[in-house]
Amino acid sequence: MDQHTLDKLQFDQVRRCIASCCACSLGKTLARRIEPARKAEVIRRWFEQVQQMEAAAEGDGLPPLGGVTDIRHHVRDAGTPAGLDSHELKRVSETLAATSNINRWAASLTESTPLINAIAERIGDFGPVAAQIDRAIDERSRVRDDASPRLLEIRRSIEQARQQIDHVFARLLKQPRIVSALQYPNPTIREDRRVLPLKTEYRAEIKGIVHRSSDTGATLFIEPAEVVQLNNAIVSLRDDERKEVSRILGELSFLVHQNGAEIIRALDAIAVLDLIAAKVRYRTSRDGVCPEIRDDQVLELPNARHPLLLELSRADDGREVVPIDAR
């Protein structure tokens, strides 16, 4: 069927109607790409899938797709040198964990739905992969302190150095002589280091390193000598932290890459299940039927209603769409 005919039939709008009934982005993307089938056996199989999905839904409902998103691009990127960041890995784990619900749903299917069973069998158990990611990355997509013994040690050392710096600043800010020499009695951050805003005329009151001055020149931002080594230690530890986090994310990305083919296969299967379930929702909400496909090329549509007129009726005032017989 050529594009001109499809445009006249407003086929793209019909596709969008089906896509709106999908539960996740995987199905929506597939629905928007539907093309008319040329072979009667393909069309019959599509209708059989709908009928079998309806039969499956009578037992445990339609497949549960909550939490499933299209992570196929993340899975492909996992094999690149850059790998995935913590936010991307968290999205991967959330979707992989959600496939467990689909597996449980599929386990309740019977031999009466062979077409649906065959699709669901392509969805593996990725719970262990999701669990390994979740052990390293928390709900906020932050790499956990205990993601590795090395990272835990580094972050503890950073916290200890920070507490020592806090103690030094607290002691300095208790001294009236120091407080009176400051533009305001609070430390600030300059060049990733904690400094004091010292009035220029009191430069001799505090020993330390001047990192910069204010635009007016009235304030010097000075790092007290007592915290220089501690700040140096934190800078070094932060570098070690970045390297360790990068190593952990690299290992998790490789884990996703190792399972990439199976994950993509499962996501493609979920997209098909979502599309079939969307057809069920669409058929049910519009009182549709699965027509009989004949081989004699005779078209007979009794009591047919244009699908887009049905959409306009639902969106407008609910006026009844008058059916027609087409032969």
Coordinates of C-alpha atoms in Angstrom, one line a residue:
M1 CA 0.0 0.0 0.0
D2 CA 1.6 3.3 -1.1
Q3 CA 2.1 6.3 1.1
H4 CA -0.6 8.3 -0.7
T5 CA -3.2 5.8 0.1
L6 CA -2.1 5.6 3.8
D7 CA -2.3 9.4 4.0
K8 CA -5.9 9.3 2.6
L9 CA -6.9 6.7 5.2
Q10 CA -5.3 8.9 7.9
F11 CA -3.4 5.8 8.9
D12 CA -0.9 7.7 11.0
Q13 CA -3.7 9.1 13.2
V14 CA -5.0 5.5 13.7
R15 CA -1.5 4.5 14.8
R16 CA -1.4 7.3 17.3
C17 CA -4.7 6.1 18.7
I18 CA -3.2 2.7 19.4
A19 CA -0.1 4.2 20.8
S20 CA -2.1 6.2 23.3
C21 CA -3.4 2.9 24.7
C22 CA 0.1 1.6 25.3
A23 CA 1.4 1.4 28.9
C24 CA 5.1 2.2 28.3
S25 CA 7.3 4.0 25.8
L26 CA 8.5 0.7 24.3
G27 CA 5.0 -0.1 23.0
K28 CA 4.2 3.5 22.0
T29 CA 7.3 3.5 19.8
L30 CA 6.4 0.2 18.2
A31 CA 2.7 1.3 17.7
R32 CA 3.8 4.4 15.8
R33 CA 5.8 2.2 13.4
I34 CA 3.0 -0.2 12.5
E35 CA 2.7 -0.9 8.8
P36 CA -0.2 -2.7 7.0
A37 CA 0.4 -6.4 6.6
R38 CA 0.1 -7.9 3.1
K39 CA -0.2 -11.5 4.0
A40 CA -3.5 -13.0 5.4
E41 CA -1.6 -15.3 7.7
V42 CA 0.2 -12.4 9.3
I43 CA -3.1 -10.6 9.9
R44 CA -4.7 -13.7 11.3
R45 CA -1.8 -14.1 13.7
W46 CA -2.2 -10.5 14.9
F47 CA -5.8 -11.1 15.6
E48 CA -5.0 -14.4 17.4
Q49 CA -2.5 -12.5 19.6
V50 CA -5.2 -10.1 20.6
Q51 CA -7.7 -12.9 21.4
Q52 CA -5.1 -14.8 23.4
M53 CA -4.1 -11.7 25.3
E54 CA -7.7 -11.1 26.2
A55 CA -7.9 -14.7 27.4
A56 CA -4.7 -14.2 29.5
A57 CA -6.2 -11.0 30.9
E58 CA -9.2 -12.8 32.2
G59 CA -6.9 -14.6 34.7
D60 CA -4.3 -12.1 35.9
G61 CA -5.0 -9.0 33.9
L62 CA -2.9 -7.4 31.2
P63 CA 0.9 -7.6 31.6
P64 CA 2.2 -5.3 34.4
L65 CA 4.5 -2.8 32.7
G66 CA 4.9 -0.3 35.5
G67 CA 8.5 0.9 35.9
V68 CA 9.5 -0.2 32.4
T69 CA 11.1 2.4 30.2
D70 CA 13.0 2.3 26.9
I71 CA 16.6 1.8 28.1
R72 CA 17.9 0.3 24.8
H73 CA 20.1 3.3 24.1
H74 CA 21.6 3.0 27.6
V75 CA 22.3 -0.7 27.0
R76 CA 24.0 0.0 23.7
D77 CA 26.0 2.8 25.3
A78 CA 27.2 0.5 28.1
G79 CA 29.6 -1.1 25.7
T80 CA 31.3 2.2 24.8
P81 CA 34.5 3.5 26.4
A82 CA 32.6 6.2 28.3
G83 CA 30.1 3.6 29.7
L84 CA 27.1 4.7 31.8
D85 CA 26.8 7.3 34.6
S86 CA 25.1 6.6 37.8
H87 CA 21.7 8.1 36.7
E88 CA 21.7 6.0 33.5
L89 CA 22.6 2.8 35.5
K90 CA 19.8 3.5 37.9
R91 CA 17.3 3.8 35.1
V92 CA 18.6 0.5 33.8
S93 CA 18.2 -1.2 37.1
E94 CA 14.7 0.1 37.6
T95 CA 13.5 -1.3 34.3
L96 CA 15.3 -4.6 34.8
A97 CA 13.7 -4.9 38.2
A98 CA 10.3 -4.2 36.7
T99 CA 10.7 -7.2 34.3
S100 CA 10.4 -9.4 37.3
N101 CA 6.7 -8.5 37.5
I102 CA 6.3 -9.4 33.9
N103 CA 8.0 -12.8 34.5
R104 CA 5.6 -13.5 37.3
W105 CA 2.6 -12.6 35.1
A106 CA 4.0 -14.8 32.3
A107 CA 4.4 -17.7 34.8
S108 CA 0.6 -17.8 35.2
L109 CA -0.1 -18.2 31.4
T110 CA -1.5 -21.5 30.2
E111 CA -1.1 -23.6 27.1
S112 CA -4.2 -21.9 25.7
T113 CA -2.1 -18.7 24.9
P114 CA 0.8 -20.1 22.9
L115 CA 1.5 -17.0 20.9
I116 CA 1.7 -14.8 24.0
N117 CA 3.8 -17.5 25.8
A118 CA 6.3 -17.5 22.9
I119 CA 6.8 -13.7 23.2
A120 CA 7.0 -13.8 27.0
E121 CA 9.6 -16.5 27.0
R122 CA 12.1 -14.0 25.5
I123 CA 12.0 -12.0 28.7
G124 CA 14.8 -13.3 30.9
D125 CA 15.3 -12.9 34.7
F126 CA 17.5 -9.8 35.2
G127 CA 16.8 -9.5 38.9
P128 CA 20.5 -10.4 39.8
V129 CA 21.8 -7.6 37.4
A130 CA 19.4 -5.0 38.9
A131 CA 20.3 -6.1 42.4
Q132 CA 24.0 -5.7 41.7
I133 CA 23.5 -2.2 40.4
D134 CA 21.3 -1.3 43.4
R135 CA 23.9 -2.5 45.8
A136 CA 26.2 0.2 44.4
I137 CA 23.8 3.0 43.5
D138 CA 21.1 4.4 45.8
E139 CA 17.6 5.8 45.1
R140 CA 19.1 9.2 44.3
S141 CA 21.4 7.8 41.7
R142 CA 24.4 8.4 44.0
V143 CA 27.1 5.8 44.3
R144 CA 26.8 4.3 47.8
D145 CA 29.7 4.7 50.3
D146 CA 29.9 1.0 50.7
A147 CA 29.9 0.3 46.9
S148 CA 33.5 -0.9 47.5
P149 CA 35.7 -1.1 50.6
R150 CA 38.1 1.4 48.9
L151 CA 35.4 4.0 48.4
L152 CA 34.2 3.6 51.9
E153 CA 37.7 4.2 53.2
I154 CA 38.2 7.3 51.0
R155 CA 34.9 8.9 52.0
R156 CA 35.5 8.3 55.7
S157 CA 38.9 10.0 55.3
I158 CA 37.3 12.9 53.6
E159 CA 34.7 13.2 56.4
Q160 CA 37.4 13.1 59.1
A161 CA 39.5 15.8 57.4
R162 CA 36.3 17.9 57.0
Q163 CA 35.5 17.6 60.7
Q164 CA 39.1 18.7 61.5
I165 CA 38.7 21.7 59.3
D166 CA 35.3 22.5 61.0
H167 CA 37.1 22.4 64.3
V168 CA 39.8 24.8 63.2
F169 CA 37.3 27.3 61.8
A170 CA 35.1 27.0 64.9
R171 CA 38.0 27.8 67.1
L172 CA 39.1 30.8 65.0
L173 CA 35.6 32.2 64.9
K174 CA 35.4 32.2 68.7
Q175 CA 38.3 34.6 68.9
P176 CA 37.1 38.3 69.0
R177 CA 40.3 39.5 67.4
I178 CA 39.7 37.3 64.4
V179 CA 36.0 38.0 64.1
S180 CA 36.6 41.8 64.1
A181 CA 39.1 41.4 61.3
L182 CA 36.6 39.7 59.0
Q183 CA 34.1 41.4 56.6
Y184 CA 31.5 38.9 57.8
P185 CA 31.8 36.1 60.5
N186 CA 31.4 33.1 58.2
P187 CA 33.7 31.1 56.1
T188 CA 33.2 30.8 52.4
I189 CA 34.4 28.7 49.5
R190 CA 37.0 29.8 47.0
E191 CA 38.7 27.4 44.5
D192 CA 37.1 24.5 46.3
R193 CA 38.7 25.5 49.5
R194 CA 37.2 26.9 52.7
V195 CA 38.5 30.4 53.4
L196 CA 37.8 33.4 55.6
P197 CA 36.8 36.9 54.2
L198 CA 39.5 39.0 55.8
K199 CA 39.5 42.8 55.7
T200 CA 42.6 43.9 53.7
E201 CA 44.0 46.1 56.4
Y202 CA 44.1 43.1 58.8
R203 CA 46.1 40.8 56.6
A204 CA 48.7 40.2 59.3
E205 CA 46.0 38.9 61.8
I206 CA 45.7 35.5 60.1
K207 CA 48.6 33.4 58.7
G208 CA 47.7 31.5 55.6
I209 CA 47.4 31.6 51.8
V210 CA 45.5 34.3 50.0
H211 CA 43.5 32.8 47.1
R212 CA 42.0 36.0 45.7
S213 CA 40.6 39.4 46.7
S214 CA 37.2 40.9 46.2
D215 CA 36.5 43.1 43.1
T216 CA 36.8 46.2 45.3
G217 CA 40.0 45.0 46.9
A218 CA 38.6 45.5 50.4
T219 CA 38.5 41.7 51.1
L220 CA 41.1 39.0 51.0
F221 CA 40.0 35.4 51.0
I222 CA 42.5 33.6 53.0
E223 CA 43.0 30.0 53.8
P224 CA 44.3 29.6 57.3
A225 CA 47.6 27.9 57.5
E226 CA 46.2 25.3 60.0
V227 CA 43.9 23.9 57.3
V228 CA 46.1 24.0 54.2
Q229 CA 47.3 20.5 54.6
L230 CA 43.9 19.3 55.5
N231 CA 42.4 20.9 52.4
N232 CA 45.3 19.5 50.3
A233 CA 44.4 16.0 51.7
I234 CA 40.7 16.5 50.7
V235 CA 41.7 17.6 47.2
S236 CA 43.8 14.4 46.8
L237 CA 41.1 12.3 48.4
R238 CA 38.5 13.7 46.0
D239 CA 40.6 12.7 43.1
D240 CA 40.9 9.2 44.5
E241 CA 37.1 9.2 45.0
R242 CA 36.5 10.1 41.4
K243 CA 38.8 7.4 40.2
E244 CA 37.1 4.8 42.4
V245 CA 33.6 5.8 41.4
S246 CA 34.7 5.7 37.8
R247 CA 36.0 2.2 38.3
I248 CA 32.7 1.1 39.9
L249 CA 30.6 2.6 37.2
G250 CA 32.8 1.0 34.6
E251 CA 32.3 -2.5 36.1
L252 CA 28.6 -2.0 36.3
S253 CA 28.5 -0.7 32.7
F254 CA 30.4 -3.8 31.6
L255 CA 27.9 -6.0 33.5
V256 CA 25.0 -4.4 31.5
H257 CA 27.1 -4.8 28.3
Q258 CA 27.6 -8.5 29.0
N259 CA 23.9 -9.0 29.3
G260 CA 23.1 -6.5 26.5
A261 CA 21.9 -8.9 23.8
E262 CA 19.5 -10.6 26.2
I263 CA 18.2 -7.3 27.6
I264 CA 17.5 -5.9 24.1
R265 CA 15.7 -9.1 23.2
A266 CA 13.6 -8.8 26.3
L267 CA 12.8 -5.2 25.7
D268 CA 11.8 -5.9 22.2
A269 CA 9.5 -8.6 23.5
I270 CA 8.0 -6.3 26.1
A271 CA 7.3 -3.8 23.3
V272 CA 5.3 -6.4 21.4
L273 CA 3.4 -7.4 24.6
D274 CA 2.6 -3.8 25.2
L275 CA 1.3 -3.3 21.7
I276 CA -0.9 -6.4 21.8
A277 CA -2.3 -5.2 25.2
A278 CA -2.9 -1.8 23.7
K279 CA -4.9 -3.4 20.9
V280 CA -7.0 -5.2 23.6
R281 CA -7.6 -1.9 25.5
Y282 CA -8.5 -0.2 22.2
R283 CA -10.9 -2.9 21.1
T284 CA -12.6 -3.1 24.5
S285 CA -13.1 0.7 24.9
R286 CA -14.4 1.1 21.3
D287 CA -16.5 -2.1 21.2
G288 CA -14.4 -3.5 18.4
V289 CA -14.2 -7.0 17.1
C290 CA -11.5 -9.2 15.5
P291 CA -12.9 -9.7 12.0
E292 CA -12.6 -12.9 10.0
I293 CA -9.9 -12.8 7.3
R294 CA -11.1 -14.4 4.1
D295 CA -9.0 -15.6 1.1
D296 CA -11.5 -14.6 -1.6
Q297 CA -10.6 -10.9 -1.4
V298 CA -14.2 -9.9 -0.7
L299 CA -14.5 -7.0 1.7
E300 CA -17.5 -7.0 4.0
L301 CA -17.7 -4.7 6.9
P302 CA -21.2 -4.7 8.6
N303 CA -21.9 -2.0 11.1
A304 CA -18.5 -0.4 10.6
R305 CA -17.5 2.8 12.3
H306 CA -14.6 5.0 11.3
P307 CA -12.0 4.8 14.2
L308 CA -11.2 8.5 14.0
L309 CA -14.9 9.5 14.2
L310 CA -15.0 7.4 17.4
E311 CA -12.1 9.4 18.7
L312 CA -13.8 12.7 17.9
S313 CA -16.9 11.5 19.6
R314 CA -15.0 10.6 22.7
A315 CA -13.2 13.9 22.8
D316 CA -16.2 16.0 22.0
D317 CA -19.7 15.6 23.4
G318 CA -20.0 11.8 23.1
R319 CA -22.4 12.0 20.1
E320 CA -23.1 8.6 18.7
V321 CA -21.2 7.5 15.6
V322 CA -23.7 6.0 13.1
P323 CA -22.4 2.7 11.7
I324 CA -22.5 1.8 8.0
D325 CA -22.3 -1.4 6.0
A326 CA -19.4 -1.6 3.6
R327 CA -19.2 -4.2 0.9

